[in-house]
XYZ file of C-alpha atoms in Angstrom:
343
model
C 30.823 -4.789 -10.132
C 27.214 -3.856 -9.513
C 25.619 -0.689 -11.528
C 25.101 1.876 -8.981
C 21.629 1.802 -8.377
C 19.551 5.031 -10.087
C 18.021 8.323 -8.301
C 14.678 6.723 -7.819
C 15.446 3.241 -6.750
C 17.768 4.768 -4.247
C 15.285 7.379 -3.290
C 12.534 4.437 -2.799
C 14.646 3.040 -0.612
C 14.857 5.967 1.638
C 11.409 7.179 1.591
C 10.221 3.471 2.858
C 12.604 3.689 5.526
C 11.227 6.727 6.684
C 7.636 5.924 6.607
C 8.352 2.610 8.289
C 9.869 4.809 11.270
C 7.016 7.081 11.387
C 4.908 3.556 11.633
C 6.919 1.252 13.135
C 5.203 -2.117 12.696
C 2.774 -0.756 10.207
C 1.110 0.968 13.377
C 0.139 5.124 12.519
C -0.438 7.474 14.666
C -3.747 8.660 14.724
C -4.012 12.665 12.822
C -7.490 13.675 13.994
C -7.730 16.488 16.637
C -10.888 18.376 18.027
C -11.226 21.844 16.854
C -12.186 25.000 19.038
C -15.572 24.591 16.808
C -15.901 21.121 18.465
C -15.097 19.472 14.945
C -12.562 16.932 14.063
C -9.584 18.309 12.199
C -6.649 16.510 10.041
C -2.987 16.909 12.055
C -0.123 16.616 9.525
C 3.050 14.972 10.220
C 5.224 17.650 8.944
C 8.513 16.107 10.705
C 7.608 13.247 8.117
C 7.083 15.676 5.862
C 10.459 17.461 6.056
C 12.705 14.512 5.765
C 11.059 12.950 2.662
C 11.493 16.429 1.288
C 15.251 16.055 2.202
C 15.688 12.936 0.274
C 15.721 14.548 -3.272
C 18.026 17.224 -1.887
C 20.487 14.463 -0.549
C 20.496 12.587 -3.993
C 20.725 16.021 -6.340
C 18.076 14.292 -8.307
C 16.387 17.110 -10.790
C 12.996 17.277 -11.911
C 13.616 14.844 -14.722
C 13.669 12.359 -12.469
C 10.287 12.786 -11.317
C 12.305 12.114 -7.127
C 11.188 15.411 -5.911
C 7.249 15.352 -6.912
C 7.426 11.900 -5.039
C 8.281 13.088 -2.183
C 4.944 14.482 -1.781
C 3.296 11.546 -3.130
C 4.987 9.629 -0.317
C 4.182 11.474 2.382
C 0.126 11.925 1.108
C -0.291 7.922 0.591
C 0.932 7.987 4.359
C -1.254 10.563 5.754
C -4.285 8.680 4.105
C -3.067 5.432 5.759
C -2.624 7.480 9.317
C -6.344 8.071 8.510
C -7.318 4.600 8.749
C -7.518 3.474 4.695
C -5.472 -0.101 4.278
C -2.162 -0.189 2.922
C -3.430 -2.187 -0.569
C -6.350 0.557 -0.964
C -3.560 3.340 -1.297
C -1.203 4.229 -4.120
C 1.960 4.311 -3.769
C 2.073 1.483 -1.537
C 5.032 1.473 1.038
C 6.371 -1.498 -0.495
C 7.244 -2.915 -3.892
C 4.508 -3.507 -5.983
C 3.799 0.777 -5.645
C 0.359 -0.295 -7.131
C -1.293 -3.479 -6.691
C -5.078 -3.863 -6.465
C -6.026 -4.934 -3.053
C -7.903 -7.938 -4.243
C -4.869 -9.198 -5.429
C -3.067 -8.747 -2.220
C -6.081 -10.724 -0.564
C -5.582 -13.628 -2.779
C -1.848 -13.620 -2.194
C -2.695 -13.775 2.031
C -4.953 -16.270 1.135
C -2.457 -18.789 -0.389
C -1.044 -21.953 1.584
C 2.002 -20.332 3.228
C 5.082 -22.480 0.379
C 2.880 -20.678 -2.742
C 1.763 -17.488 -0.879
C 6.251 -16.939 -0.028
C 6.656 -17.914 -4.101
C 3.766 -15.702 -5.243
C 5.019 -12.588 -2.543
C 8.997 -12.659 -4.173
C 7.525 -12.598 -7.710
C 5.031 -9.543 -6.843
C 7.844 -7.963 -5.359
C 10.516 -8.601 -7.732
C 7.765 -7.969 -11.264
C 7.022 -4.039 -10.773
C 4.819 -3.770 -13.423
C 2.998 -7.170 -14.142
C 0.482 -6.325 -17.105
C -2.899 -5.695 -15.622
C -1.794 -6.428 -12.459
C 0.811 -4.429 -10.924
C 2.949 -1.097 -11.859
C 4.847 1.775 -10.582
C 2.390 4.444 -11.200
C -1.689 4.282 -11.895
C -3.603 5.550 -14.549
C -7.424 5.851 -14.377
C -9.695 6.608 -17.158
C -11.485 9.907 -17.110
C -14.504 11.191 -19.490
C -12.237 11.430 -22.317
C -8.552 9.966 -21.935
C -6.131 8.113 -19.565
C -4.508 9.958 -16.880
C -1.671 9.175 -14.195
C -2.875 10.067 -10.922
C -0.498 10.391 -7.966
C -1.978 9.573 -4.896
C -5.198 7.263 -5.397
C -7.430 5.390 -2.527
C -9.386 2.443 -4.743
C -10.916 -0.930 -4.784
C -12.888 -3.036 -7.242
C -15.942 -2.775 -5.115
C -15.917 1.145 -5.193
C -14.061 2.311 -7.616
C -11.890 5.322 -7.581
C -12.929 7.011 -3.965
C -9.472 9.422 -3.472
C -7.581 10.962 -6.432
C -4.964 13.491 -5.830
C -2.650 14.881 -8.045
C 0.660 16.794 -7.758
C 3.188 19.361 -8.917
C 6.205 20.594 -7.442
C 7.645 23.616 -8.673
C 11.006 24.465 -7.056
C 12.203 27.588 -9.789
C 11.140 29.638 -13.390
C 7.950 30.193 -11.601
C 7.024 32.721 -14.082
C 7.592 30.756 -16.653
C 6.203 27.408 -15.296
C 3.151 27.972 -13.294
C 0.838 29.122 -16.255
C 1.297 25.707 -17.987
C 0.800 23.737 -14.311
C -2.369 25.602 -13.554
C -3.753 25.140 -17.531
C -3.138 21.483 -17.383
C -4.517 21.060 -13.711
C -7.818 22.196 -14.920
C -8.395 19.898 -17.654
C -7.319 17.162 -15.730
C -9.849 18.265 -13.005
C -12.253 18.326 -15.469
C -11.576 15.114 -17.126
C -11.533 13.053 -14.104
C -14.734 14.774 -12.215
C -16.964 13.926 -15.420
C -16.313 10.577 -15.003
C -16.074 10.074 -11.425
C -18.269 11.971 -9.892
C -18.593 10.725 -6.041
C -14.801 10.744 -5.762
C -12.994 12.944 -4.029
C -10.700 15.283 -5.995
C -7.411 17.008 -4.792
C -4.519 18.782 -6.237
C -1.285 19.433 -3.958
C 1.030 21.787 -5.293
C 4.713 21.633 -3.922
C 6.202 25.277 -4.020
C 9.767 26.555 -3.095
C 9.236 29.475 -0.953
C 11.893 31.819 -2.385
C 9.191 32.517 -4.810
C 7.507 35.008 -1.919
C 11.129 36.904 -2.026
C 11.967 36.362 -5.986
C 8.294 36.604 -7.585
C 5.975 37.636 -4.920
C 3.330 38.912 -7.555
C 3.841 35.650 -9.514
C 3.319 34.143 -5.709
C -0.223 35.870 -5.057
C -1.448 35.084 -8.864
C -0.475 31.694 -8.070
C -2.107 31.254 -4.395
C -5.343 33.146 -6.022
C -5.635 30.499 -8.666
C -4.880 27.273 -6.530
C -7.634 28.926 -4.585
C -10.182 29.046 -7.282
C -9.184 25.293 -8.387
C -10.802 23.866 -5.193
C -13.768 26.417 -5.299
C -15.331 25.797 -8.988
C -18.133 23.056 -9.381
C -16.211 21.137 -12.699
C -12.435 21.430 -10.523
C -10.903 20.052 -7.248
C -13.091 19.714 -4.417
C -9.958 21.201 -2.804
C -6.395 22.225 -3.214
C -3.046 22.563 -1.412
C -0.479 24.157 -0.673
C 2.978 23.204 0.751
C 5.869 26.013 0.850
C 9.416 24.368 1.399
C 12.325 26.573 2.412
C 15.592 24.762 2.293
C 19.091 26.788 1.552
C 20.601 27.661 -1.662
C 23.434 25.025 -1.454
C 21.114 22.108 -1.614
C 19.277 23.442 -4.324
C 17.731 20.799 -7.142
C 20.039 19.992 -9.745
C 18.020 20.490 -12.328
C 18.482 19.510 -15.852
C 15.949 21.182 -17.103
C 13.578 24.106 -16.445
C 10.348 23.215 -17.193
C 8.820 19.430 -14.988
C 8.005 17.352 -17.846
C 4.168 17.511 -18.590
C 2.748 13.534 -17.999
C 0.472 14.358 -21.480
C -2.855 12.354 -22.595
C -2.014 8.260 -22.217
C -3.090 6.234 -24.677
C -5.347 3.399 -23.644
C -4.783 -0.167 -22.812
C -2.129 -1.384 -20.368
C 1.017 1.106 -20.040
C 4.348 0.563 -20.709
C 7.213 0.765 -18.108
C 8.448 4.419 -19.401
C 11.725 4.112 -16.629
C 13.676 1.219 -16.390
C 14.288 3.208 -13.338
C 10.766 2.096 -11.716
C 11.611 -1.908 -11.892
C 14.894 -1.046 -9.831
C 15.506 -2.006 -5.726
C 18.398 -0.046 -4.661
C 19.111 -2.996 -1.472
C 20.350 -0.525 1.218
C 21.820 -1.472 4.204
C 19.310 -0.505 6.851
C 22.133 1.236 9.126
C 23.236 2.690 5.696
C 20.043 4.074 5.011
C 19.351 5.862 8.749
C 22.888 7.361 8.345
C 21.177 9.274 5.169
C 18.388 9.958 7.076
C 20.775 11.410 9.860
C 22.380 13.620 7.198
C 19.595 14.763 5.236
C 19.116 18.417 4.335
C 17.119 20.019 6.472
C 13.578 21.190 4.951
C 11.006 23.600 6.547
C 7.300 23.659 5.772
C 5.891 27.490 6.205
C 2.662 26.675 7.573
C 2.052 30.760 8.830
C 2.983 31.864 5.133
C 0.232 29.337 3.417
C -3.124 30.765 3.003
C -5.444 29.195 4.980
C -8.217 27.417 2.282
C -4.443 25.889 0.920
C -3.318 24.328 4.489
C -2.393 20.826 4.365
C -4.426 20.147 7.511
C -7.523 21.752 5.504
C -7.260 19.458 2.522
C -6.666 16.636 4.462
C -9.991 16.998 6.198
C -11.754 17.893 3.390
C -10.888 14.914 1.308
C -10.909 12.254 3.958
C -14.014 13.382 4.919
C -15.913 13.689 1.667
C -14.933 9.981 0.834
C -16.129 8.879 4.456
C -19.418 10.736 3.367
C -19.891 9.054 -0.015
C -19.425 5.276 1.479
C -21.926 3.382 3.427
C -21.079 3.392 7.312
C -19.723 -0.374 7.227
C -17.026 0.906 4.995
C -13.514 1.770 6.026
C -14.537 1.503 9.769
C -11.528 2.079 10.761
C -10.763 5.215 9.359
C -14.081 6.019 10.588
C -13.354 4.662 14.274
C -9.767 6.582 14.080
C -11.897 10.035 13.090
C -14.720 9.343 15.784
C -12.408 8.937 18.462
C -11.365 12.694 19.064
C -15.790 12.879 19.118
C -16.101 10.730 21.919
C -13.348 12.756 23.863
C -16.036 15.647 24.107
């Protein structure tokens, strides 16, 4: 008999199957609006959103697991590819390899089509191929290695987009000190050394905080705030407050989210077997799990406004449109000038 497949693989699974409906044949809906200023602003896709949120609920998968902080990086790897970057530039990819360098992915569409099917099944089926693929990205900053979450890159630029992300969903006391101390060094560390990128932090919050610890809330809110204000931090920062019910409440296993700590350099080791793992759904199986997910809010009229999702969004996409020469990502540029031409 098989091994039941873990949390993540399972959770993989379920999170491609949603993006894939949001974007049914890899086609996105375009997120830029016109603003009563006559400027082009970033529309979430909160529905999206909320069911990728649901996943972790459905599974009971803790912190440890590192399920519920992907949620988020799911659902900002699709926003940037609503925006118009290509499906190699962004990290996580909504496919196996989660990161593979888009050169690579050029080479592999470039094969005849017998070695380009052999080459495809062994990208898919190798998650982390030394120096070539993995299940998570690390990028050097001024002093030491760091996972990022959410990255837009290519060997021609660089590091354009790098966004990182907590989720907190309880001992907010407790925990957000030691989130907010390690966000700034990392800010720090990976401004120094690339400066022209654009730099976000998204922090995931349960919003029983505003009932449980609503000082603890407005300390919080004031420093996420500050983060995207200061010249050596985030060019901006994020908020998103879930509300889902106390009976689908994290499992937790423990209280604190593991800190990802200083990586040592040189190519990184798989750290979960977990990550190398393809759960193999049935895709009727899978939309019955989306049919039954937990249902998640997102409070947009309780997040401060210089923390909205649709702020950072714009903010972000548009500094790394700013920094790149106007035959660059055209089409994220042709998606964002369309709402101008409306006027």
């Amino acid at each position: 008999m098989a091994a039941k497949p873990s949390s993540k693989a399972e959770a993989w699974e379920i999170f491609d199957h949603i993006v894939a409906v949001a974007a049914p044949d890899g086609e996105h809906t375009n997120p830029w609006i016109l603003g009563s200023d006559g400027q082009p602003y970033f529309r979430p896709d909160y529905e999206t959103l909320a069911l990728l949120l649901g996943v972790p609920l459905h599974l009971k998968a803790g912190t440890q697991t590192g399920v519920p902080a992907l949620a988020l990086d799911v659902w900002l790897s699709y926003e940037l590819r609503r925006a118009g970057f290509g499906m190699d530039q962004v990290w996580p990819r909504p496919s196996n390899p989660r990161v593979l360098p888009a050169p690579v992915a050029a080479f592999v569409k470039s094969l005849p089509t017998a070695i380009r099917a052999k080459a495809q099944s062994h990208l898919i089926s190798n998650t982390s191929i030394p120096s070539v693929t993995s299940s998570s990205a690390s990028i050097l900053g001024k002093n030491y290695l760091k996972q990022v979450d959410v990255i837009v890159t290519d060997w021609v630029t660089g590091p354009e987009l790098l966004i990182s992300t907590k989720r907190m969903d309880s001992s907010y006391g407790k925990n957000a000190p030691n989130r907010i101390e390690e966000s700034y060094g990392d800010a720090k560390n990976l401004r120094l050394r690339h400066p022209l990128a654009a730099l976000g932090f998204l922090f995931g919050l349960r919003s029983d905080i505003l009932d449980k610890e609503p000082k603890t809330a407005e300390w919080l809110f004031d420093l996420l705030a500050k983060l995207g204000r200061e010249d050596d931090a985030y060019h901006s920062t994020c908020l998103v407050l879930m509300d889902y019910s106390s009976d689908t409440a994290l499992l937790a296993t423990v209280e604190e989210e593991p800190s990802e700590g200083i990586l040592e350099p040189g190519p990184q080791p798989i750290t979960d077997p977990a990550d190398d793992e393809i759960a193999h759904l049935a895709v009727s199986t899978v939309q019955s799990i989306v049919n039954a997910l937990p249902k998640v809010s997102i409070l947009e009229n309780h997040t401060p406004d210089d923390l909205s999702p649709a702020r950072f969004l714009t903010s972000l996409v548009t500094r790394v449109l700013a920094a790149t020469p106007v035959n660059m990502h055209e089409e994220a540029r042709r998606r964002r000038g369309s709402v101008l031409a409306k006027k």
